[in-house]
Coordinates of C-alpha atoms in Angstrom, one line a residue:
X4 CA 64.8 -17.4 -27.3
X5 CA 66.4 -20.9 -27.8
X6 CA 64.2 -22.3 -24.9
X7 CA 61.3 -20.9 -26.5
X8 CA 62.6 -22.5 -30.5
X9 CA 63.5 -25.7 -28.7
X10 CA 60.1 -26.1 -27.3
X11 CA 58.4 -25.1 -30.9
X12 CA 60.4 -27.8 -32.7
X13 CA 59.9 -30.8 -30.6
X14 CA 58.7 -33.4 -32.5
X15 CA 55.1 -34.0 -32.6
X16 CA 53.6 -36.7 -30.7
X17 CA 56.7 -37.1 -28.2
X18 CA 56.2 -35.3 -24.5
X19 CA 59.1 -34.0 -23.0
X20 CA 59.7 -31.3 -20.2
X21 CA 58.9 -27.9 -21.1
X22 CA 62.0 -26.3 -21.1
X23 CA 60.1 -22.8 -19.5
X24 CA 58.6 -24.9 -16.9
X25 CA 61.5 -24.6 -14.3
X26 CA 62.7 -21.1 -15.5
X27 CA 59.3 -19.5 -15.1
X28 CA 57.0 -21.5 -14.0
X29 CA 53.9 -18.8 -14.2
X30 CA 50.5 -20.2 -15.4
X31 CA 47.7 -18.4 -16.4
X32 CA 44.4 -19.2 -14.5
X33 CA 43.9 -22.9 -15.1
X34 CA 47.6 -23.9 -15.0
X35 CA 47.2 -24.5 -18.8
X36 CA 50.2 -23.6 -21.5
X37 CA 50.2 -23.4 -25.2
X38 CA 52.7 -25.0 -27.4
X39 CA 52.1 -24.4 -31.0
X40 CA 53.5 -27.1 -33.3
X41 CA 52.6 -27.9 -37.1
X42 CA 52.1 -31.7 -37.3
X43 CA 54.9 -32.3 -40.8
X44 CA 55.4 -28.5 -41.4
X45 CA 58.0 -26.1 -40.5
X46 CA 57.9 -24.4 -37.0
X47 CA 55.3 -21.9 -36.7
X48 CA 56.6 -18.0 -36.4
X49 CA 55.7 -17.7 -32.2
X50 CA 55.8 -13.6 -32.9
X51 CA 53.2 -11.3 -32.3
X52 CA 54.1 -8.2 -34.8
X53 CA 57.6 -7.3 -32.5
X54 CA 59.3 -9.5 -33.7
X55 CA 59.6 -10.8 -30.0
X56 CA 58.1 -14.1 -28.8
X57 CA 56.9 -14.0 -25.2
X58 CA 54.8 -16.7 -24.0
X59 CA 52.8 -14.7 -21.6
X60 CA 51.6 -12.7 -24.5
X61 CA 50.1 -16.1 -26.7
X62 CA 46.3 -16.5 -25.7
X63 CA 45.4 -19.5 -24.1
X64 CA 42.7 -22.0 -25.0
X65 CA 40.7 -21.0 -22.4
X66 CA 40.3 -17.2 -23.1
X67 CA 39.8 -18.4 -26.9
X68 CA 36.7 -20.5 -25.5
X69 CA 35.7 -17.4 -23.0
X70 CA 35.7 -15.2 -26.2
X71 CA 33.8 -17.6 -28.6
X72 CA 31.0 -18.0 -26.0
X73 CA 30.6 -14.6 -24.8
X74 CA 30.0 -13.5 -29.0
X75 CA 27.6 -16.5 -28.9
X76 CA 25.7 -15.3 -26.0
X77 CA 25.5 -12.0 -27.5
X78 CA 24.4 -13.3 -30.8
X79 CA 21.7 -15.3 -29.2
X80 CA 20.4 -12.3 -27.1
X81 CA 20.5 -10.1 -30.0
X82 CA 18.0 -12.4 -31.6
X83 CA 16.1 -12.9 -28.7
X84 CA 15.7 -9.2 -28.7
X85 CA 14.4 -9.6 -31.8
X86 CA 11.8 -11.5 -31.4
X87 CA 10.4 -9.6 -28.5
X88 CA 10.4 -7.0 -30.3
X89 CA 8.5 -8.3 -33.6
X90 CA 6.2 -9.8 -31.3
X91 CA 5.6 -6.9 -29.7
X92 CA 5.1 -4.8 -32.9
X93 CA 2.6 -7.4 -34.2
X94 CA 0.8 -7.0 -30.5
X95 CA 0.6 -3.4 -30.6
X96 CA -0.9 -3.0 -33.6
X97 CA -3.5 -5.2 -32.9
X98 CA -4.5 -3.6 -30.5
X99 CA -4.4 -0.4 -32.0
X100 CA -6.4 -2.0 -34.7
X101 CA -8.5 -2.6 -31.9
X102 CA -9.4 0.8 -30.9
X103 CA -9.9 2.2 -33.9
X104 CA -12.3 -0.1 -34.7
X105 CA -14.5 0.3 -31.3
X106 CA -14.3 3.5 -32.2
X107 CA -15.6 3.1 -35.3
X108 CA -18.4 1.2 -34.3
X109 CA -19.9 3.4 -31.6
X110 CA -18.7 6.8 -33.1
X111 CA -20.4 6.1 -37.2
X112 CA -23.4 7.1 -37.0
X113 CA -24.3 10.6 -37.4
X114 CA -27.7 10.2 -36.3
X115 CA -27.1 8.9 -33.0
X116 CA -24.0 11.2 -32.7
X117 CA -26.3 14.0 -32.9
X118 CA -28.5 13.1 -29.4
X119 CA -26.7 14.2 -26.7
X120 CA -27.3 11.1 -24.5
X121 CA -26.2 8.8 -26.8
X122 CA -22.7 10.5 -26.6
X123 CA -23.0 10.7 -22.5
X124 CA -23.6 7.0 -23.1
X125 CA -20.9 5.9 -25.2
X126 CA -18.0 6.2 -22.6
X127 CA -20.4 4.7 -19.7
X128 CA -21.0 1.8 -21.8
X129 CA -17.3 1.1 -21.9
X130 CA -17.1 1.6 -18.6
X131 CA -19.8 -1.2 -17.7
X132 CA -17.7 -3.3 -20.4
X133 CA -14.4 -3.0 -18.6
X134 CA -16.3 -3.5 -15.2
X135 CA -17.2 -7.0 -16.3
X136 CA -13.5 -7.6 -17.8
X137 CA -12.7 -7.3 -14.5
X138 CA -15.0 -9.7 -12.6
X139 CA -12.4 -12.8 -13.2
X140 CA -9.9 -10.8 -10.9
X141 CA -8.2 -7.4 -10.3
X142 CA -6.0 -6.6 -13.7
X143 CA -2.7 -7.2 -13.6
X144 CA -0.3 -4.4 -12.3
X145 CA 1.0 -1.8 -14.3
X146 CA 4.7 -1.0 -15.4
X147 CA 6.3 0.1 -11.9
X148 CA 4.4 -3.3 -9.9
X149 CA 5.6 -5.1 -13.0
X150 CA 9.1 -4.5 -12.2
X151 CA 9.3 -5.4 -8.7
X152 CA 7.6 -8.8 -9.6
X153 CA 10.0 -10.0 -12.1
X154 CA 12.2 -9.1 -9.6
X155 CA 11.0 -11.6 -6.8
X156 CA 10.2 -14.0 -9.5
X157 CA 13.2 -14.3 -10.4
X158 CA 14.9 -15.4 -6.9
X159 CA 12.5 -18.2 -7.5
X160 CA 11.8 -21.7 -9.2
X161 CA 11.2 -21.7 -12.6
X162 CA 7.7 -21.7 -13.4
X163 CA 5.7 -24.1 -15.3
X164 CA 4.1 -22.8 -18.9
X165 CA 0.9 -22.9 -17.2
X166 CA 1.5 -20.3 -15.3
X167 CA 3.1 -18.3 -17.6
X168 CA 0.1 -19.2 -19.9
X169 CA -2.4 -18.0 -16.9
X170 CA 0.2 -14.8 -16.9
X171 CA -0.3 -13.5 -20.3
X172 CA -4.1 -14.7 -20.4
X173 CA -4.5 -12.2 -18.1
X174 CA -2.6 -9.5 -19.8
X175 CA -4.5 -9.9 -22.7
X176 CA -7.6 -9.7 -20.7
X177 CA -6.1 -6.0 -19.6
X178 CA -5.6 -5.2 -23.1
X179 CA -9.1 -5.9 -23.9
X180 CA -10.0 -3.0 -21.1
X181 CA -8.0 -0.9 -22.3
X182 CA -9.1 -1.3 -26.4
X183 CA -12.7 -1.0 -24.6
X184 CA -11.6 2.2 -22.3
X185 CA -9.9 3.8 -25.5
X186 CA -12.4 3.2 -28.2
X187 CA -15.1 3.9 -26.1
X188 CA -13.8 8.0 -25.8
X189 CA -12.8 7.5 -22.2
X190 CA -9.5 10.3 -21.1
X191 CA -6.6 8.0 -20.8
X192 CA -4.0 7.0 -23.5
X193 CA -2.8 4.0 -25.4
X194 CA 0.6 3.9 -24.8
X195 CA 0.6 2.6 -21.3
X196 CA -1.0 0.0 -22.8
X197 CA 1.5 -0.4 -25.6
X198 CA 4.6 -0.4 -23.1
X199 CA 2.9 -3.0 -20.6
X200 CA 1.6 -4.9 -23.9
X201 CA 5.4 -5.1 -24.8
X202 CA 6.9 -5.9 -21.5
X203 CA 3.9 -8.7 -21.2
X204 CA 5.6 -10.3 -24.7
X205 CA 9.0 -9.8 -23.0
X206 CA 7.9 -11.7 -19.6
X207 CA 7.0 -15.0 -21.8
X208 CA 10.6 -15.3 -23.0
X209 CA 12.3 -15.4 -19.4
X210 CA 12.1 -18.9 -18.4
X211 CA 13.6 -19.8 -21.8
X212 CA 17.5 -18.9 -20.5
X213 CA 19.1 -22.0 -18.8
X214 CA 20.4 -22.1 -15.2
X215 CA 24.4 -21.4 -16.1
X216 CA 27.1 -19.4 -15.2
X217 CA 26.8 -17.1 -18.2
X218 CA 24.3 -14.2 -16.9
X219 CA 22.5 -13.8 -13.9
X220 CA 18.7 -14.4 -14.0
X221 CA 17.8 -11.2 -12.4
X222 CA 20.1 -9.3 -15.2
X223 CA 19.1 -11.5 -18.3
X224 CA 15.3 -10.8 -16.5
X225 CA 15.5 -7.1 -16.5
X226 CA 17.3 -6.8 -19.4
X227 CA 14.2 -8.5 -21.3
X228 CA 11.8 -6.3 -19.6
X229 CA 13.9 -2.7 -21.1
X230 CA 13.6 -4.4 -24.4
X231 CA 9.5 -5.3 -23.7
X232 CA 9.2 -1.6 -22.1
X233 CA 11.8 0.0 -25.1
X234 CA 9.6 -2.1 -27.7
X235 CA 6.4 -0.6 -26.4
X236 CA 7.3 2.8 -26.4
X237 CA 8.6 2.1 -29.9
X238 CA 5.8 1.1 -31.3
X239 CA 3.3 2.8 -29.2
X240 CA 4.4 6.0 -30.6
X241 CA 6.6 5.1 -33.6
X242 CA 9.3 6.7 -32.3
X243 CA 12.4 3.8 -31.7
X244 CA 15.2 6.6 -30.6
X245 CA 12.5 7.2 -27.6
X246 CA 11.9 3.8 -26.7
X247 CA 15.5 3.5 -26.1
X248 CA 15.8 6.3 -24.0
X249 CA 12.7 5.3 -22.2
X250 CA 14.2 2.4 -21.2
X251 CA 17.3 4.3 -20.1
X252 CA 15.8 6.5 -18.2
X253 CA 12.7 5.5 -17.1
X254 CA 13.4 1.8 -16.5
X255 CA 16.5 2.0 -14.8
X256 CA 15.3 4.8 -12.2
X257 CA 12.5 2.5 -11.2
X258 CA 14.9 -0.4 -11.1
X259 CA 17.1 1.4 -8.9
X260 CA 13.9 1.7 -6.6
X261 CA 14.1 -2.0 -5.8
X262 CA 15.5 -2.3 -2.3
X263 CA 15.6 -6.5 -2.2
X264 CA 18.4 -6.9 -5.3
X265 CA 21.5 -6.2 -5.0
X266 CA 22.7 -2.1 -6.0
X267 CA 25.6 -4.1 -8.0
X268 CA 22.5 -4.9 -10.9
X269 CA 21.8 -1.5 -11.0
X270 CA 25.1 0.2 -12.0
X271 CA 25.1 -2.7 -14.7
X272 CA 22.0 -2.2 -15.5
X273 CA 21.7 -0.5 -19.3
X274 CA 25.5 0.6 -18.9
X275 CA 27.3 -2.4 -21.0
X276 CA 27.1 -2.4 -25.2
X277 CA 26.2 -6.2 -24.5
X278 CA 23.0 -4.5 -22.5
X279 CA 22.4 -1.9 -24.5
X280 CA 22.5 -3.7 -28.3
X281 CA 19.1 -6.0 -27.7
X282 CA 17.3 -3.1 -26.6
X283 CA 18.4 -1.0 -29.7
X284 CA 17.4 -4.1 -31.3
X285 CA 14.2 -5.0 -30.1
X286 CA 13.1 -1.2 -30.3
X287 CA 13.6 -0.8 -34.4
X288 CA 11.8 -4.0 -34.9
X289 CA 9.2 -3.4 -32.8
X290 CA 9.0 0.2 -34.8
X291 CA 9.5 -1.3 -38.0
X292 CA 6.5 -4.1 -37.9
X293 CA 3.9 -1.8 -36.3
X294 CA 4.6 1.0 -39.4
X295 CA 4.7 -1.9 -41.6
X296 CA 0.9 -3.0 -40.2
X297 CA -0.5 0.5 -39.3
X298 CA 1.3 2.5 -41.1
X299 CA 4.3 5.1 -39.9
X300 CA 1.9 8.4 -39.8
X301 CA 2.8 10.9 -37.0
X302 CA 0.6 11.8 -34.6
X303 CA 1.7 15.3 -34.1
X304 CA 1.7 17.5 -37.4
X305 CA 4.0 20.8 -36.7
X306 CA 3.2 23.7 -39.5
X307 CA 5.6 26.2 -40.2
X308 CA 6.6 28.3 -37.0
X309 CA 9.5 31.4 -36.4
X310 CA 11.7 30.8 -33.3
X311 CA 13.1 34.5 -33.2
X312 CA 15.2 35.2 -30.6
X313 CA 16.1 32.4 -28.4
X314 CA 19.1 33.7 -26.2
X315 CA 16.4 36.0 -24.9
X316 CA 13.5 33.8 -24.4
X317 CA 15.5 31.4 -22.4
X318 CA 14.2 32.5 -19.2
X319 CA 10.9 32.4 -20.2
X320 CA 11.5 28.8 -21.3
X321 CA 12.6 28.3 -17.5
X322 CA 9.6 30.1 -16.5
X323 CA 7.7 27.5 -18.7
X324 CA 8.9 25.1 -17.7
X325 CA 8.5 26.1 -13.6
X326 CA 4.7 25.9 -14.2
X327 CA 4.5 22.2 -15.8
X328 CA 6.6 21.3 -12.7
X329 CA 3.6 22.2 -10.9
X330 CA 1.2 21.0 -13.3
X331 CA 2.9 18.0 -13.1
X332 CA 2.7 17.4 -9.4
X333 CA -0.8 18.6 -8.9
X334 CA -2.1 16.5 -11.8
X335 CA -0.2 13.3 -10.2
X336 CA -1.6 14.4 -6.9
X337 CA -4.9 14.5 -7.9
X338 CA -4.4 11.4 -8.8
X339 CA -3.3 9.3 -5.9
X340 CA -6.7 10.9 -4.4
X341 CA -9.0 9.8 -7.0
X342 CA -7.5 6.4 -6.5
X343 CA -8.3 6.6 -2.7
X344 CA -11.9 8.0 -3.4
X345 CA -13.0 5.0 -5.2
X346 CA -11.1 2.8 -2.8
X347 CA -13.0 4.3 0.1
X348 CA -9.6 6.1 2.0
X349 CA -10.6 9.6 1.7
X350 CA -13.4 11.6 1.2
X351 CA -16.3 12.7 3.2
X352 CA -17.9 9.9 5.2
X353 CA -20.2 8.3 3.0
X354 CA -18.6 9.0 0.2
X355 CA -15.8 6.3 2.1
X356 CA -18.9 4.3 3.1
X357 CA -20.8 3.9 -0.1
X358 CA -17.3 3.4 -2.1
X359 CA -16.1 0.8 0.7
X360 CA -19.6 -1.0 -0.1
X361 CA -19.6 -0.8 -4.0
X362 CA -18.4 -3.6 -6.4
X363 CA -15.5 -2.5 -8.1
X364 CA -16.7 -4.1 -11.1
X365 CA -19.1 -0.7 -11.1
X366 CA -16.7 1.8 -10.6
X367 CA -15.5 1.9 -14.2
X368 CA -18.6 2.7 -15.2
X369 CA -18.7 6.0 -12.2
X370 CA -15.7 6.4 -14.5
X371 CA -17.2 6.5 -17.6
X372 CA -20.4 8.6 -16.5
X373 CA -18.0 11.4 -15.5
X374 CA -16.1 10.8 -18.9
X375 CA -19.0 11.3 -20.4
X376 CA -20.7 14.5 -19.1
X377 CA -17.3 16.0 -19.3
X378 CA -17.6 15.4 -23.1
X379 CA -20.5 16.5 -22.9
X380 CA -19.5 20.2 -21.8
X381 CA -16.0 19.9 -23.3
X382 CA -16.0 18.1 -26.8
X383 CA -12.3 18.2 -26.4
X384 CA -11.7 16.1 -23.0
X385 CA -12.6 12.8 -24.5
X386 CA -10.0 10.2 -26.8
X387 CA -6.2 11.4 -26.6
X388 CA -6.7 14.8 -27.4
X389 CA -4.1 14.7 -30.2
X390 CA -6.7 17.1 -31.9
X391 CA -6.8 19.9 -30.0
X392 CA -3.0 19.6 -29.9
X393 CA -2.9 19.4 -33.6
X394 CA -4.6 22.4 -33.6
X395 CA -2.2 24.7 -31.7
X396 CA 1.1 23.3 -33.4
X397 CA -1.3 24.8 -36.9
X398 CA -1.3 28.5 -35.7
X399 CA -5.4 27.9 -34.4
X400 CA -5.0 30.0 -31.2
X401 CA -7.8 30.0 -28.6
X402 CA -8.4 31.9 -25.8
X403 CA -7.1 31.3 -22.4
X404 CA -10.0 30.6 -20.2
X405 CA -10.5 28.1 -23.1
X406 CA -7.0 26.6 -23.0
X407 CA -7.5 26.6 -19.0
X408 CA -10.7 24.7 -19.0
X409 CA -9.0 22.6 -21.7
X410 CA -6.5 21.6 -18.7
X411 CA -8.6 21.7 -16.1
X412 CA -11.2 19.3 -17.5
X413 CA -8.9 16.7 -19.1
X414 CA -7.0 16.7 -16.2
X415 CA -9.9 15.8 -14.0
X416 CA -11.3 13.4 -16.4
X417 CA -7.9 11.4 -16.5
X418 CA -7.6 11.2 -12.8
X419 CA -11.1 10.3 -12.8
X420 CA -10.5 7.4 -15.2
X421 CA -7.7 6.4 -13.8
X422 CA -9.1 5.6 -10.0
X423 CA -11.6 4.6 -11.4
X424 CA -10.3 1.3 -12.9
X425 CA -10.8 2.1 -16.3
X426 CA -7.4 1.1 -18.4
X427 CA -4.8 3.7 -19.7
X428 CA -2.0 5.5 -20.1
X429 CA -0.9 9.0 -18.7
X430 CA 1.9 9.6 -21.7
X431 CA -0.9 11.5 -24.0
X432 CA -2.9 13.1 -21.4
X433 CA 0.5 14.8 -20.1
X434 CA 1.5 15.8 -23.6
X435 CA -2.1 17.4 -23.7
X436 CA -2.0 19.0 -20.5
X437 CA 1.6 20.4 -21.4
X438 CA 0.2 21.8 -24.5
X439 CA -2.3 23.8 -23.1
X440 CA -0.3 25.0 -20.3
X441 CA 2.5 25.7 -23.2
X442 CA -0.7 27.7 -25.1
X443 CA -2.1 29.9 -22.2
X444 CA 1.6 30.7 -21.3
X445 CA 2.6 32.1 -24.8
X446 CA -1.3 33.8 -24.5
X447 CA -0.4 35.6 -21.4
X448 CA 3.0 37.0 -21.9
X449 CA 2.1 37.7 -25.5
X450 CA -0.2 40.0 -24.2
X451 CA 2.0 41.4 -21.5
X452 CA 4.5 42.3 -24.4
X453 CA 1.9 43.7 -26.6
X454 CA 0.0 46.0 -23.4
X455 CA 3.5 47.4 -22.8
X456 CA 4.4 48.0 -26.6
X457 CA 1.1 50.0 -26.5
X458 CA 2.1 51.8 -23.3
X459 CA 5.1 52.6 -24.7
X460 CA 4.1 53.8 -28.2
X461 CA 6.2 50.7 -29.9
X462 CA 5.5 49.8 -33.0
X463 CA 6.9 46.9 -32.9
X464 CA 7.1 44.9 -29.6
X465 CA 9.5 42.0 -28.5
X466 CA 9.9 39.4 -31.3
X467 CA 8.1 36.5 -28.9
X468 CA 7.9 33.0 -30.7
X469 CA 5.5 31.6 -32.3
X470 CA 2.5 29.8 -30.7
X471 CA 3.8 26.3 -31.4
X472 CA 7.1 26.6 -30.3
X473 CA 5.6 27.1 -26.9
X474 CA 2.9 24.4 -27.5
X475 CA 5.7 21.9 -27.7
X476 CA 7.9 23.0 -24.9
X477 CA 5.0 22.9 -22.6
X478 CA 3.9 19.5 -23.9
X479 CA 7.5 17.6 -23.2
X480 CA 8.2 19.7 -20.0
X481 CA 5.0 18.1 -18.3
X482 CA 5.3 14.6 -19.9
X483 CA 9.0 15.0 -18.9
X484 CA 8.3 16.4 -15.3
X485 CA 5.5 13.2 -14.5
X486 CA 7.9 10.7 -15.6
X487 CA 11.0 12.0 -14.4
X488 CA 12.3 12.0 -17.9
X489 CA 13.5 15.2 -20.1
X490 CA 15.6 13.1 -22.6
X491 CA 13.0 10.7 -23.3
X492 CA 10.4 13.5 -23.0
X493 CA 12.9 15.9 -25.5
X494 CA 13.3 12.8 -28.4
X495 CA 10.1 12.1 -28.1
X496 CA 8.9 15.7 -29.4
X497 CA 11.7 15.5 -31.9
X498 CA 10.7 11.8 -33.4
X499 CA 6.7 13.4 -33.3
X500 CA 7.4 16.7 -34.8
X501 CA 10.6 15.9 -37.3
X502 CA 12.1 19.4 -36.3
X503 CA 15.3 20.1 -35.0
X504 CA 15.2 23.6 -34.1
X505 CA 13.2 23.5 -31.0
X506 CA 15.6 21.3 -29.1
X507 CA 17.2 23.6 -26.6
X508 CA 14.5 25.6 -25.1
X509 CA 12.4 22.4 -24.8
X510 CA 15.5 20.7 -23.5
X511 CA 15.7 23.7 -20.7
X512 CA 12.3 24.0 -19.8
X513 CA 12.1 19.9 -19.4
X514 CA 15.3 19.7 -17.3
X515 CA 13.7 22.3 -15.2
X516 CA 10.4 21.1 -14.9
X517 CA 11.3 17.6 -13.4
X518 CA 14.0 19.4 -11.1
X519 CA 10.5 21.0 -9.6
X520 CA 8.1 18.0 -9.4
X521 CA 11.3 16.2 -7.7
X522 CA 11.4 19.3 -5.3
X523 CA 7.5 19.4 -4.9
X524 CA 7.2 15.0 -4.3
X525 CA 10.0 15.2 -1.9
X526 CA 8.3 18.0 0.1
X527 CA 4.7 16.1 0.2
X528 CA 6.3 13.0 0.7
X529 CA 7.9 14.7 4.1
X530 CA 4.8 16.1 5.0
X531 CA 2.4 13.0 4.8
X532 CA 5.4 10.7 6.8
X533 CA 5.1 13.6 9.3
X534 CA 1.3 14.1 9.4
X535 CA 1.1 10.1 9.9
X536 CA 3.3 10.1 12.6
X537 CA 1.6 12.8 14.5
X538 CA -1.6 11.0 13.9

């Protein structure tokens, strides 16, 4: 204690040996100490609130600099995040602006809505449209490619604003399709769009960090990319809470995918508040602008519905949620072969002939034509198909074979669409083709409750749910299932419906039904490897 009084009172200005030096001469890391002295005052109190005064415990200049950086780094993240995700709020509701209005324009007139080939016509002509977006050169990739090339960009130079210039020229060209693909009827949705729209925004702010020691430019990379992808989400269907969790889940699963970066980014990746705060950040912004520009109206409108007895129901949940497993798989297997088709791998033989030989600027419109006899048959295959949802969550009940050719139709004409080159997202179309599945599963085991009640001379049979409770279950459990993703898939429903008391059955059946589609991939993923190398 003297030692330690003796070094606080020595004059200022006059150097003299520390006193602790040769009694204990630890150093922290940069062989610095701290000597606390008021220039004219009275010695400054060296304890730390026991009364005690041990010079290990005083911080050092260099953890006080470590600290004020680290909260200035943050800081400037934070409003980096925040800009992405304005930008991308302001971006997506352009181009939702966008839609709607190619929608209005070809879908107005009454007259020519009435003739039957005007409304085959419709979703060809976008297709032709989106055929000669494409003659410049292929469209950029979509979310999962994305990934991996941010990835090898970022092991190398810096490059110019030219190229990043060419870069977001041509995902703006994209976004053109996809306004043209989506206003023009055709069965893919517009948040694939809005997610890639929003990693695109994210992409142009990557080059902006220095080369220093502070974050690594793969982390600070990816990390701008789940706020683009969390933004996108956000926007695309006004629900922030789920663009965070998308980029939780989704995001860091396909990160993990990447073989050439080191598995050390990965367990960081999303895991650290310093992570996790821009995303938060840029997601509510990004929320917060579009319902400022377009308006915070919910796509999904839920009517009053009973859940009656759901300790019992459970296993029917599971049952549920079985089935979009498989509806899930078949739909995404479906298609990876629609993609090969037009590409010219599978098929018959001239079907692999005549696709081998065609312009791909052409197949959009083969897209479109199928688009639009479907809509022909099927009114309800075309657009998003938020309607026919609507529908179901409001007590309309339809019949099964309707609900199946619902599913059956609109998931051919999103494959379709997809392989075709046309531009979209999956997200709606799984929501749709959960909700029908949801539909003709409450349809059949309503009525095998109701022909055993009458076999039985019941009165009253067992108190099954109501027809939207199973609408929505079905409709998270195969978005869930196709992106590997019940919590995004279960807050999603929540943030589109506002209602709490569906939660755990739809959290069951979602868990579930991406525990089968994992089950089913791995299985045809064994089978093709083994198929190939018998071949």
């Amino acid at each position: 204690m003297t030692d330690v009084l003796a070094l606080a009172i020595q004059p200022p200005g006059k150097v003299g040996k520390n006193p602790l030096a040769t009694e204990n001469p630890t150093v922290d890391e940069e062989g610095a100490q701290l000597s606390i002295t008021n220039e004219g005052m009275a010695p400054t109190n060296l304890s730390y609130g026991d009364k005690t005064s041990d010079s290990s415990s005083l911080p050092t200049l260099s953890d006080s600099t470590k600290h004020a950086l680290q909260f200035r780094a943050i800081y400037k993240d934070l409003l980096k995040a925040s800009i992405i995700g304005l930008a991308s709020g302001v971006a997506i509701s352009t181009f939702k602006l966008a839609v709607d209005g190619i929608r209005h324009a070809f879908y107005s007139n009454p007259a020519l809505l009435a003739q039957s080939w005007y409304r085959v016509l419709i979703p060809v002509i976008g297709g032709l449209l989106v055929g000669c977006l494409s003659l410049p050169g292929t469209f950029p990739p979509g979310m999962i490619d994305v990934l991996a090339d941010v990835d090898r960009e970022s092991n190398l130079p810096v490059r110019s604003i030219r190229t990043r210039l060419q870069q977001q020229l041509q995902s703006l060209r994209k976004s053109v399709a996809a306004a043209v693909t989506l206003g023009t009827g055709c069965s893919l949705g517009p948040e694939g769009p809005c997610v890639e729209l929003g990693m695109s925004v994210a992409r142009s702010c990557m080059d902006m960090q220095a080369n220093g020691n502070r974050v690594d430019r793969v982390a600070w990379n990816r990390m701008l990319l789940a706020c683009g992808a969390a933004s996108g989400v956000a926007a695309g269907f006004n629900a922030p809470l789920s663009g965070i969790l998308f980029a939780m889940e989704v995001i860091r699963n396909a990160f993990r995918k990447n073989e050439n970066v080191d598995d050390s980014l990965n367990t960081s990746m999303l895991s650290a508040p310093s992570t996790i705060a821009p995303v938060v950040v840029s997601s509510v912004m990004a929320a917060l602008v579009t319902q400022r520009l377009v308006g915070a109206h919910v796509v999904l409108h839920l009517s009053h519905y009973t859940l009656r007895n759901l300790l019992a129901e459970i296993p029917l949940y599971a049952m549920l949620g079985t089935l979009c497993g498989f509806v899930a798989f078949e739909f995404n297997q479906f298609s990876k072969l629609s993609k090969d088709i037009f590409q010219g791998n599978r098929g018959f033989t001239f079907v692999r002939s005549f696709m081998k030989r065609a312009p791909n600027s052409l197949k959009p419109m083969m897209g479109g034509t199928v688009c639009g006899i479907l809509g022909l048959i099927v009114p309800g295959v075309l657009f998003v198909g938020y309607d026919s949802i609507n529908a179901l969550l409001n007590h309309d009940a339809l019949s099964t074979s309707h609900l199946l050719m619902l599913l059956l139709t609109k998931g051919f004409a999103t494959a379709i669409s997809g392989g075709s080159g046309l531009v979209g997202g999956t997200f709606a179309p799984s929501l749709f083709l959960g909700a029908m599945t949801g539909a003709s599963f409450y349809n059949l085991v309503n009525g095998i409750f109701v022909f055993f009640a009458t076999s039985t001379g019941s009165l009253s049979g067992f108190p099954l749910s109501d027809l939207p409770g199973f609408t929505m279950v079905g409709a998270a459990s195969v978005l869930a299932a196709l992106f590997r993703a019940p919590l995004t898939a279960t807050m999603l429903l929540f943030e589109l419906t506002h209602d709490y008391k569906v939660l755990l059955p739809l959290m069951v059946s979602a868990g579930i039904g991406s525990v089968v589609r994992d089950i089913l991939e791995t299985k045809a993923t064994v089978k093709y490897v083994q198929n190939n190398i018998k071949a």
